[in-house]
Amino acid sequence: MLLFAVVILYTSSLLCDCYRLDDAVSGKRNYTYMDAVASILGGVNVKLCGIFQHVSLVGVAVGYTIAASISVMAIKRSNCLHEKGGGKECNMSSNPYMVGFGVIQVFLSQIPDFDQIWWLSIVAAIMSFTYSTIGLSLGIANVAETGKIKGSLRGISTGTTLTQTDKVWRNSQALGDIAFANSFSIVLIEIQDTIKSPPSEAKTMKKATTISIAVTTTFCILCGCTGNAALGDKSPGNLLTDLAFSDPFWLLDAANAAIAVHLVGAYQVFSQPIFAFMEKQALQRFPRSQILKKEFKVPLLPGFAPYNLSLLRLVSRTSYVVVTTLVSMLLPFFNDVVGIIGALGFWPLNVYFPVEMYIKQKKITKWSGRWVFMQILSMACLVVSIVAGVGSFAGAFLDLKKSKPFHY
């Protein structure tokens, strides 16, 4: 986790410097990640960047849909176990909750752009702190109550239920999960474009990423270590949704509710580049279409300005939410999906493109010490992505063999 944090901190700093060309204060702006790649690298790199970015963003939306539904389902199951003590009636499907999450996203997706969802980001951040603190506290309380540390530095033990090969796959998948947790670079340029200057956008963004990485890495390490210390080999994929801790159940409900609210906002943040791309492509393909450009004023509550409803925005964004919801229902394996998306996007979007753009923009001499260091870093991260991808795909394949799509 520390190594990933250091790498992402370094490469995100390089990416921040690619927002403007030549001069960090007055240079030409790159409004999106793809704009930056097109301006600096050009050629086939633009198409490759578009493919990796959009696949990763769709994957993030799918992962968030799965996670949010599991959290809401965990609340329902926790209450059921508390009231009835178990039984078949406490077994339930996540499909209805995925549909509910999708319905919420259909409405929120009609918010026009990044600038108008700042409040949603603040709510999501508060919720993130809430459930992380609860998870950490439960782990500490469990260790304090039992007086035993059940986990070990070697991780889960191998034996009759878990072979050494299975452990290798899980370790590989874990790399993908950690990569996913550090994959904010895929929307870094788009977020940086919303920052006001002075000081320069790059300076502000670097400060923000440093604080964010420090805080998230600290929480991830603490939650992971205390959870492993409390539960050892029985540590589940998610300490809060797999009901590893059963009491106090109301606190678990609060944590899972915070997860769901956080993911509602996070889904929108990571979907904005996709929305903008779809609408830009539609307008470029049909430049004379008045229907695509037309907006209707919809009256809201008294005292509020009317909402400008765009048919293009309504159809394209609703379709996107429907598709991501259906895919989530087909692949309801959170850890596997997260690992795959983390592996696919980590090297190209978080390392390769930032490194190559920075080298070209700053005119770093080939075979110089800094150039060699950057290339070694890039190749090492490529190996990590491949290993993480293999492990995550293996896990997904095994889960698919036991899965029943759309099964209620």
Tab-separated table of C-alpha atoms in Angstrom:
chain	number	residue	atom	x	y	z
A	1	MET	CA	0.000	0.000	0.000
A	2	LEU	CA	2.835	2.368	0.825
A	3	LEU	CA	4.605	1.621	-2.459
A	4	PHE	CA	1.409	2.216	-4.442
A	5	ALA	CA	0.871	5.483	-2.577
A	6	VAL	CA	4.402	6.691	-3.341
A	7	VAL	CA	4.114	5.773	-7.034
A	8	ILE	CA	0.701	7.424	-7.441
A	9	LEU	CA	1.872	10.538	-5.593
A	10	TYR	CA	4.802	10.846	-7.981
A	11	THR	CA	2.938	10.113	-11.227
A	12	SER	CA	-0.080	12.257	-10.316
A	13	SER	CA	2.340	15.131	-9.759
A	14	LEU	CA	3.667	14.588	-13.279
A	15	LEU	CA	0.117	14.528	-14.636
A	16	CYS	CA	-0.767	17.784	-12.879
A	17	ASP	CA	2.017	19.487	-14.848
A	18	CYS	CA	0.427	18.302	-18.106
A	19	TYR	CA	-2.752	20.335	-17.596
A	20	ARG	CA	-1.197	23.353	-19.314
A	21	LEU	CA	1.240	23.246	-22.204
A	22	ASP	CA	4.705	24.817	-21.839
A	23	ASP	CA	3.840	27.257	-19.053
A	24	ALA	CA	2.089	26.236	-15.813
A	25	VAL	CA	0.363	29.620	-15.476
A	26	SER	CA	-0.425	30.928	-18.960
A	27	GLY	CA	-0.015	27.884	-21.211
A	28	LYS	CA	-2.818	26.386	-23.294
A	29	ARG	CA	-5.249	24.344	-21.206
A	30	ASN	CA	-5.984	20.653	-21.677
A	31	TYR	CA	-9.555	20.279	-20.478
A	32	THR	CA	-9.600	16.452	-20.339
A	33	TYR	CA	-7.141	13.587	-19.980
A	34	MET	CA	-7.552	12.767	-23.679
A	35	ASP	CA	-6.917	16.414	-24.601
A	36	ALA	CA	-3.607	16.269	-22.732
A	37	VAL	CA	-2.545	13.074	-24.494
A	38	ALA	CA	-3.615	14.492	-27.872
A	39	SER	CA	-1.722	17.766	-27.331
A	40	ILE	CA	1.506	16.229	-26.044
A	41	LEU	CA	1.798	12.713	-27.475
A	42	GLY	CA	-0.741	12.560	-30.310
A	43	GLY	CA	-1.092	9.693	-32.783
A	44	VAL	CA	-2.303	6.268	-31.678
A	45	ASN	CA	-1.768	7.254	-28.022
A	46	VAL	CA	-5.006	9.252	-28.098
A	47	LYS	CA	-7.100	6.246	-29.129
A	48	LEU	CA	-5.382	3.977	-26.626
A	49	CYS	CA	-5.918	6.535	-23.862
A	50	GLY	CA	-9.593	6.839	-24.787
A	51	ILE	CA	-10.074	3.072	-24.706
A	52	PHE	CA	-8.353	2.574	-21.362
A	53	GLN	CA	-9.958	5.598	-19.737
A	54	HIS	CA	-13.494	4.841	-20.826
A	55	VAL	CA	-13.266	1.121	-20.038
A	56	SER	CA	-11.903	2.020	-16.591
A	57	LEU	CA	-14.635	4.588	-15.968
A	58	VAL	CA	-17.362	2.132	-16.956
A	59	GLY	CA	-15.732	-0.445	-14.707
A	60	VAL	CA	-15.667	1.999	-11.806
A	61	ALA	CA	-19.386	2.675	-12.303
A	62	VAL	CA	-20.079	-1.072	-12.291
A	63	GLY	CA	-17.944	-1.589	-9.193
A	64	TYR	CA	-19.651	1.233	-7.333
A	65	THR	CA	-23.096	-0.096	-8.256
A	66	ILE	CA	-22.181	-3.525	-6.899
A	67	ALA	CA	-20.638	-2.109	-3.719
A	68	ALA	CA	-23.558	0.210	-2.969
A	69	SER	CA	-26.112	-2.583	-3.413
A	70	ILE	CA	-24.093	-4.916	-1.168
A	71	SER	CA	-23.985	-2.241	1.537
A	72	VAL	CA	-27.743	-1.666	1.441
A	73	MET	CA	-28.311	-5.434	1.409
A	74	ALA	CA	-26.004	-5.756	4.422
A	75	ILE	CA	-28.237	-3.361	6.367
A	76	LYS	CA	-31.291	-5.440	5.499
A	77	ARG	CA	-29.554	-8.714	6.387
A	78	SER	CA	-28.120	-7.337	9.627
A	79	ASN	CA	-31.557	-6.256	10.800
A	80	CYS	CA	-33.041	-9.593	9.743
A	81	LEU	CA	-30.413	-11.555	11.674
A	82	HIS	CA	-30.944	-9.350	14.709
A	83	GLU	CA	-34.727	-9.813	14.654
A	84	LYS	CA	-35.072	-13.432	13.469
A	85	GLY	CA	-31.714	-14.936	14.317
A	86	GLY	CA	-31.092	-16.202	10.797
A	87	GLY	CA	-32.939	-18.546	8.459
A	88	LYS	CA	-33.703	-18.585	4.750
A	89	GLU	CA	-35.649	-15.340	4.957
A	90	CYS	CA	-32.332	-13.568	5.672
A	91	ASN	CA	-30.878	-14.767	2.359
A	92	MET	CA	-31.498	-12.146	-0.299
A	93	SER	CA	-30.447	-10.931	-3.725
A	94	SER	CA	-28.602	-7.700	-4.422
A	95	ASN	CA	-30.452	-7.154	-7.740
A	96	PRO	CA	-33.313	-4.984	-6.371
A	97	TYR	CA	-30.784	-2.733	-4.638
A	98	MET	CA	-28.749	-2.378	-7.822
A	99	VAL	CA	-31.898	-1.293	-9.639
A	100	GLY	CA	-32.668	1.203	-6.865
A	101	PHE	CA	-29.132	2.599	-7.044
A	102	GLY	CA	-29.522	2.914	-10.819
A	103	VAL	CA	-32.790	4.835	-10.474
A	104	ILE	CA	-31.083	7.354	-8.149
A	105	GLN	CA	-28.228	7.746	-10.644
A	106	VAL	CA	-30.661	8.402	-13.504
A	107	PHE	CA	-31.908	11.495	-11.677
A	108	LEU	CA	-28.490	12.693	-10.482
A	109	SER	CA	-26.953	12.165	-13.920
A	110	GLN	CA	-29.083	15.005	-15.272
A	111	ILE	CA	-26.847	17.471	-13.396
A	112	PRO	CA	-25.067	19.102	-16.367
A	113	ASP	CA	-21.359	19.001	-15.429
A	114	PHE	CA	-18.536	18.781	-12.868
A	115	ASP	CA	-18.923	22.357	-11.634
A	116	GLN	CA	-22.422	21.668	-10.336
A	117	ILE	CA	-21.687	18.519	-8.307
A	118	TRP	CA	-19.138	19.995	-5.870
A	119	TRP	CA	-21.601	19.572	-3.004
A	120	LEU	CA	-22.029	15.891	-3.864
A	121	SER	CA	-18.263	15.411	-3.583
A	122	ILE	CA	-18.227	16.989	-0.113
A	123	VAL	CA	-21.047	14.717	1.079
A	124	ALA	CA	-19.194	11.685	-0.334
A	125	ALA	CA	-15.977	12.668	1.441
A	126	ILE	CA	-17.766	13.033	4.799
A	127	MET	CA	-19.380	9.610	4.352
A	128	SER	CA	-16.002	8.091	3.510
A	129	PHE	CA	-14.520	9.346	6.782
A	130	THR	CA	-17.572	8.050	8.642
A	131	TYR	CA	-17.501	4.424	7.525
A	132	SER	CA	-13.689	4.222	7.616
A	133	THR	CA	-13.662	5.422	11.237
A	134	ILE	CA	-16.394	2.928	12.183
A	135	GLY	CA	-14.524	0.030	10.550
A	136	LEU	CA	-11.291	1.000	12.278
A	137	SER	CA	-13.016	1.388	15.651
A	138	LEU	CA	-14.718	-2.021	15.412
A	139	GLY	CA	-11.404	-3.716	14.649
A	140	ILE	CA	-9.673	-2.040	17.616
A	141	ALA	CA	-12.602	-2.804	19.940
A	142	ASN	CA	-12.607	-6.472	18.935
A	143	VAL	CA	-8.876	-6.881	19.636
A	144	ALA	CA	-9.233	-5.034	22.949
A	145	GLU	CA	-12.170	-7.231	23.977
A	146	THR	CA	-10.586	-10.594	23.144
A	147	GLY	CA	-7.016	-9.600	23.985
A	148	LYS	CA	-5.783	-11.644	21.008
A	149	ILE	CA	-4.223	-10.734	17.673
A	150	LYS	CA	-5.469	-13.411	15.270
A	151	GLY	CA	-3.768	-12.255	12.086
A	152	SER	CA	-0.160	-12.692	11.035
A	153	LEU	CA	2.321	-11.106	8.634
A	154	ARG	CA	2.018	-14.196	6.411
A	155	GLY	CA	-1.660	-13.511	5.779
A	156	ILE	CA	-4.291	-16.235	5.515
A	157	SER	CA	-3.137	-19.771	6.269
A	158	THR	CA	-3.146	-22.494	3.626
A	159	GLY	CA	-4.602	-25.908	4.344
A	160	THR	CA	-7.533	-28.083	3.344
A	161	THR	CA	-9.816	-25.203	2.309
A	162	LEU	CA	-7.177	-22.949	0.736
A	163	THR	CA	-4.301	-24.196	-1.390
A	164	GLN	CA	-1.047	-22.367	-2.004
A	165	THR	CA	-2.187	-21.730	-5.586
A	166	ASP	CA	-5.421	-20.138	-4.338
A	167	LYS	CA	-3.373	-17.895	-2.076
A	168	VAL	CA	-1.213	-16.775	-5.002
A	169	TRP	CA	-4.360	-15.829	-6.976
A	170	ARG	CA	-5.712	-13.922	-3.996
A	171	ASN	CA	-2.449	-12.062	-3.488
A	172	SER	CA	-2.450	-11.103	-7.168
A	173	GLN	CA	-6.059	-9.942	-6.970
A	174	ALA	CA	-5.202	-7.888	-3.875
A	175	LEU	CA	-2.705	-5.919	-5.965
A	176	GLY	CA	-5.553	-5.059	-8.352
A	177	ASP	CA	-7.766	-3.984	-5.445
A	178	ILE	CA	-5.058	-1.666	-4.109
A	179	ALA	CA	-4.457	-0.286	-7.620
A	180	PHE	CA	-8.194	0.420	-7.938
A	181	ALA	CA	-8.131	2.349	-4.663
A	182	ASN	CA	-5.402	4.597	-6.108
A	183	SER	CA	-6.854	5.105	-9.587
A	184	PHE	CA	-8.121	8.661	-9.272
A	185	SER	CA	-5.704	9.814	-11.999
A	186	ILE	CA	-8.238	8.824	-14.654
A	187	VAL	CA	-10.270	11.930	-13.772
A	188	LEU	CA	-7.454	14.114	-12.410
A	189	ILE	CA	-7.240	16.460	-15.415
A	190	GLU	CA	-11.031	16.852	-15.527
A	191	ILE	CA	-11.102	17.780	-11.831
A	192	GLN	CA	-8.106	20.090	-12.203
A	193	ASP	CA	-10.021	21.956	-14.908
A	194	THR	CA	-12.556	23.065	-12.271
A	195	ILE	CA	-9.884	24.742	-10.074
A	196	LYS	CA	-9.635	28.517	-10.062
A	197	SER	CA	-6.272	30.270	-10.255
A	198	PRO	CA	-4.071	31.856	-8.888
A	199	PRO	CA	-2.191	29.986	-7.563
A	200	SER	CA	-1.688	27.771	-10.598
A	201	GLU	CA	-4.033	24.832	-11.037
A	202	ALA	CA	-1.067	22.443	-10.895
A	203	LYS	CA	0.102	23.757	-7.519
A	204	THR	CA	-3.367	23.489	-5.991
A	205	MET	CA	-3.964	20.026	-7.443
A	206	LYS	CA	-0.614	18.697	-6.217
A	207	LYS	CA	-1.411	19.862	-2.692
A	208	ALA	CA	-4.860	18.273	-2.847
A	209	THR	CA	-3.543	14.926	-4.143
A	210	THR	CA	-0.810	14.821	-1.494
A	211	ILE	CA	-3.332	15.310	1.307
A	212	SER	CA	-5.791	12.847	-0.243
A	213	ILE	CA	-3.227	10.095	-0.773
A	214	ALA	CA	-1.825	10.518	2.741
A	215	VAL	CA	-5.262	10.317	4.356
A	216	THR	CA	-6.627	7.430	2.288
A	217	THR	CA	-3.440	5.365	2.589
A	218	THR	CA	-3.378	5.850	6.360
A	219	PHE	CA	-7.002	4.755	6.717
A	220	CYS	CA	-6.573	1.782	4.372
A	221	ILE	CA	-3.517	0.484	6.233
A	222	LEU	CA	-5.101	0.976	9.665
A	223	CYS	CA	-8.407	-0.646	8.682
A	224	GLY	CA	-6.645	-3.524	6.947
A	225	CYS	CA	-4.264	-4.196	9.841
A	226	THR	CA	-6.865	-3.922	12.614
A	227	GLY	CA	-9.332	-6.045	10.637
A	228	ASN	CA	-6.703	-8.741	10.116
A	229	ALA	CA	-5.673	-8.545	13.773
A	230	ALA	CA	-9.279	-8.940	14.896
A	231	LEU	CA	-10.408	-11.684	12.505
A	232	GLY	CA	-7.284	-13.381	11.149
A	233	ASP	CA	-8.047	-16.092	8.583
A	234	LYS	CA	-11.758	-15.289	8.818
A	235	SER	CA	-11.272	-11.760	7.485
A	236	PRO	CA	-13.888	-11.253	4.729
A	237	GLY	CA	-13.595	-9.231	1.531
A	238	ASN	CA	-15.390	-6.340	3.237
A	239	LEU	CA	-15.352	-5.966	7.012
A	240	LEU	CA	-18.596	-3.985	7.070
A	241	THR	CA	-20.805	-5.672	4.465
A	242	ASP	CA	-19.890	-9.314	5.174
A	243	LEU	CA	-21.010	-8.890	8.784
A	244	ALA	CA	-17.660	-9.928	10.201
A	245	PHE	CA	-18.651	-7.792	13.187
A	246	SER	CA	-22.210	-8.450	14.346
A	247	ASP	CA	-22.588	-5.905	17.150
A	248	PRO	CA	-23.557	-3.193	17.626
A	249	PHE	CA	-25.733	-3.792	14.565
A	250	TRP	CA	-26.986	-0.187	14.466
A	251	LEU	CA	-23.393	1.036	14.080
A	252	LEU	CA	-22.871	-1.379	11.177
A	253	ASP	CA	-26.071	-0.072	9.622
A	254	ALA	CA	-24.766	3.493	9.914
A	255	ALA	CA	-21.451	2.502	8.314
A	256	ASN	CA	-23.117	0.735	5.403
A	257	ALA	CA	-25.509	3.620	4.877
A	258	ALA	CA	-22.462	5.933	4.717
A	259	ILE	CA	-20.850	3.638	2.111
A	260	ALA	CA	-23.969	3.740	-0.040
A	261	VAL	CA	-24.233	7.542	0.137
A	262	HIS	CA	-20.520	7.911	-0.604
A	263	LEU	CA	-20.814	5.721	-3.699
A	264	VAL	CA	-23.828	7.669	-4.961
A	265	GLY	CA	-21.600	10.747	-5.212
A	266	ALA	CA	-18.494	8.876	-6.376
A	267	TYR	CA	-20.450	7.308	-9.257
A	268	GLN	CA	-21.312	10.765	-10.546
A	269	VAL	CA	-17.756	12.095	-10.260
A	270	PHE	CA	-16.322	9.211	-12.280
A	271	SER	CA	-19.158	9.246	-14.824
A	272	GLN	CA	-18.855	12.910	-15.827
A	273	PRO	CA	-16.028	12.333	-18.380
A	274	ILE	CA	-18.105	9.590	-20.031
A	275	PHE	CA	-21.170	11.843	-20.156
A	276	ALA	CA	-19.162	14.684	-21.690
A	277	PHE	CA	-17.580	12.351	-24.271
A	278	MET	CA	-20.900	10.822	-25.360
A	279	GLU	CA	-22.572	14.198	-25.773
A	280	LYS	CA	-19.598	15.707	-27.616
A	281	GLN	CA	-19.515	12.794	-30.050
A	282	ALA	CA	-23.262	13.021	-30.696
A	283	LEU	CA	-23.101	16.763	-31.432
A	284	GLN	CA	-20.080	16.319	-33.724
A	285	ARG	CA	-21.749	13.517	-35.656
A	286	PHE	CA	-25.049	15.364	-36.065
A	287	PRO	CA	-24.066	19.072	-36.016
A	288	ARG	CA	-27.302	20.225	-37.677
A	289	SER	CA	-29.675	18.336	-35.408
A	290	GLN	CA	-31.872	20.770	-33.524
A	291	ILE	CA	-33.355	18.008	-31.389
A	292	LEU	CA	-29.967	17.243	-29.816
A	293	LYS	CA	-29.387	20.916	-29.022
A	294	LYS	CA	-32.887	21.714	-27.793
A	295	GLU	CA	-33.576	22.222	-24.092
A	296	PHE	CA	-36.932	22.425	-22.315
A	297	LYS	CA	-37.531	24.515	-19.228
A	298	VAL	CA	-39.075	22.392	-16.481
A	299	PRO	CA	-40.556	24.360	-13.539
A	300	LEU	CA	-39.359	23.283	-10.103
A	301	LEU	CA	-40.425	24.364	-6.614
A	302	PRO	CA	-41.521	27.984	-6.087
A	303	GLY	CA	-38.510	30.246	-5.674
A	304	PHE	CA	-36.212	27.992	-7.715
A	305	ALA	CA	-35.120	28.657	-11.282
A	306	PRO	CA	-36.570	26.252	-13.877
A	307	TYR	CA	-34.469	23.233	-14.830
A	308	ASN	CA	-33.160	23.069	-18.405
A	309	LEU	CA	-33.972	19.543	-19.581
A	310	SER	CA	-31.855	18.337	-22.524
A	311	LEU	CA	-33.142	15.403	-24.561
A	312	LEU	CA	-29.578	14.439	-25.455
A	313	ARG	CA	-28.551	14.433	-21.815
A	314	LEU	CA	-31.683	12.543	-20.767
A	315	VAL	CA	-31.325	9.749	-23.347
A	316	SER	CA	-27.539	9.302	-23.337
A	317	ARG	CA	-27.006	9.409	-19.594
A	318	THR	CA	-30.037	7.280	-18.772
A	319	SER	CA	-28.853	4.671	-21.290
A	320	TYR	CA	-25.410	4.639	-19.700
A	321	VAL	CA	-26.823	4.113	-16.209
A	322	VAL	CA	-29.062	1.294	-17.472
A	323	VAL	CA	-26.138	-0.474	-19.147
A	324	THR	CA	-23.850	-0.224	-16.093
A	325	THR	CA	-26.667	-1.500	-13.874
A	326	LEU	CA	-27.280	-4.520	-16.106
A	327	VAL	CA	-23.574	-5.363	-16.231
A	328	SER	CA	-23.441	-5.107	-12.431
A	329	MET	CA	-26.287	-7.611	-12.160
A	330	LEU	CA	-24.412	-9.981	-14.467
A	331	LEU	CA	-21.116	-9.695	-12.521
A	332	PRO	CA	-21.982	-9.154	-8.841
A	333	PHE	CA	-18.466	-9.982	-7.591
A	334	PHE	CA	-17.111	-6.800	-6.076
A	335	ASN	CA	-13.535	-7.830	-5.280
A	336	ASP	CA	-13.027	-9.503	-8.679
A	337	VAL	CA	-14.457	-6.563	-10.644
A	338	VAL	CA	-12.455	-4.056	-8.612
A	339	GLY	CA	-9.269	-6.067	-9.144
A	340	ILE	CA	-9.802	-6.296	-12.900
A	341	ILE	CA	-10.523	-2.589	-13.317
A	342	GLY	CA	-7.603	-1.657	-11.084
A	343	ALA	CA	-5.261	-3.868	-13.110
A	344	LEU	CA	-6.490	-2.598	-16.493
A	345	GLY	CA	-6.220	1.087	-15.681
A	346	PHE	CA	-3.301	1.268	-13.268
A	347	TRP	CA	-0.317	1.103	-15.614
A	348	PRO	CA	-1.543	2.979	-18.719
A	349	LEU	CA	-3.515	5.769	-17.046
A	350	ASN	CA	-1.693	6.200	-13.752
A	351	VAL	CA	1.875	5.577	-14.880
A	352	TYR	CA	2.601	5.231	-18.611
A	353	PHE	CA	0.819	8.291	-20.037
A	354	PRO	CA	1.826	10.669	-17.197
A	355	VAL	CA	5.460	9.559	-17.511
A	356	GLU	CA	5.585	9.794	-21.311
A	357	MET	CA	3.790	13.149	-21.423
A	358	TYR	CA	6.067	14.637	-18.787
A	359	ILE	CA	9.213	13.383	-20.557
A	360	LYS	CA	8.132	14.923	-23.840
A	361	GLN	CA	6.815	18.182	-22.385
A	362	LYS	CA	9.908	18.790	-20.224
A	363	LYS	CA	12.228	17.545	-22.995
A	364	ILE	CA	14.030	15.097	-20.703
A	365	THR	CA	17.083	13.683	-22.485
A	366	LYS	CA	16.900	10.033	-23.496
A	367	TRP	CA	19.162	7.740	-21.418
A	368	SER	CA	19.690	10.450	-18.804
A	369	GLY	CA	19.438	9.351	-15.165
A	370	ARG	CA	15.906	10.717	-14.771
A	371	TRP	CA	14.728	9.172	-18.056
A	372	VAL	CA	16.082	5.744	-17.052
A	373	PHE	CA	14.426	5.980	-13.615
A	374	MET	CA	11.045	6.823	-15.164
A	375	GLN	CA	11.259	3.947	-17.652
A	376	ILE	CA	12.204	1.440	-14.949
A	377	LEU	CA	9.279	2.666	-12.835
A	378	SER	CA	6.915	2.317	-15.794
A	379	MET	CA	8.062	-1.230	-16.608
A	380	ALA	CA	7.831	-2.323	-12.969
A	381	CYS	CA	4.254	-1.020	-12.774
A	382	LEU	CA	3.406	-2.829	-16.012
A	383	VAL	CA	4.508	-6.106	-14.428
A	384	VAL	CA	2.378	-5.363	-11.353
A	385	SER	CA	-0.659	-4.657	-13.567
A	386	ILE	CA	-0.206	-7.933	-15.453
A	387	VAL	CA	0.104	-9.964	-12.248
A	388	ALA	CA	-2.940	-8.220	-10.736
A	389	GLY	CA	-4.951	-8.755	-13.914
A	390	VAL	CA	-4.201	-12.480	-14.084
A	391	GLY	CA	-5.192	-12.988	-10.448
A	392	SER	CA	-8.384	-10.945	-10.770
A	393	PHE	CA	-9.517	-12.664	-13.971
A	394	ALA	CA	-8.844	-16.048	-12.365
A	395	GLY	CA	-11.004	-15.071	-9.389
A	396	ALA	CA	-13.800	-13.792	-11.627
A	397	PHE	CA	-13.711	-16.981	-13.709
A	398	LEU	CA	-14.061	-19.157	-10.611
A	399	ASP	CA	-16.944	-17.026	-9.314
A	400	LEU	CA	-18.720	-17.044	-12.685
A	401	LYS	CA	-18.821	-20.850	-12.602
A	402	LYS	CA	-20.943	-20.645	-9.441
A	403	SER	CA	-22.990	-17.575	-10.427
A	404	LYS	CA	-26.606	-17.388	-11.565
A	405	PRO	CA	-27.087	-14.056	-13.423
A	406	PHE	CA	-30.210	-12.087	-12.475
A	407	HIS	CA	-31.083	-14.783	-9.939
A	408	TYR	CA	-33.358	-13.422	-7.232
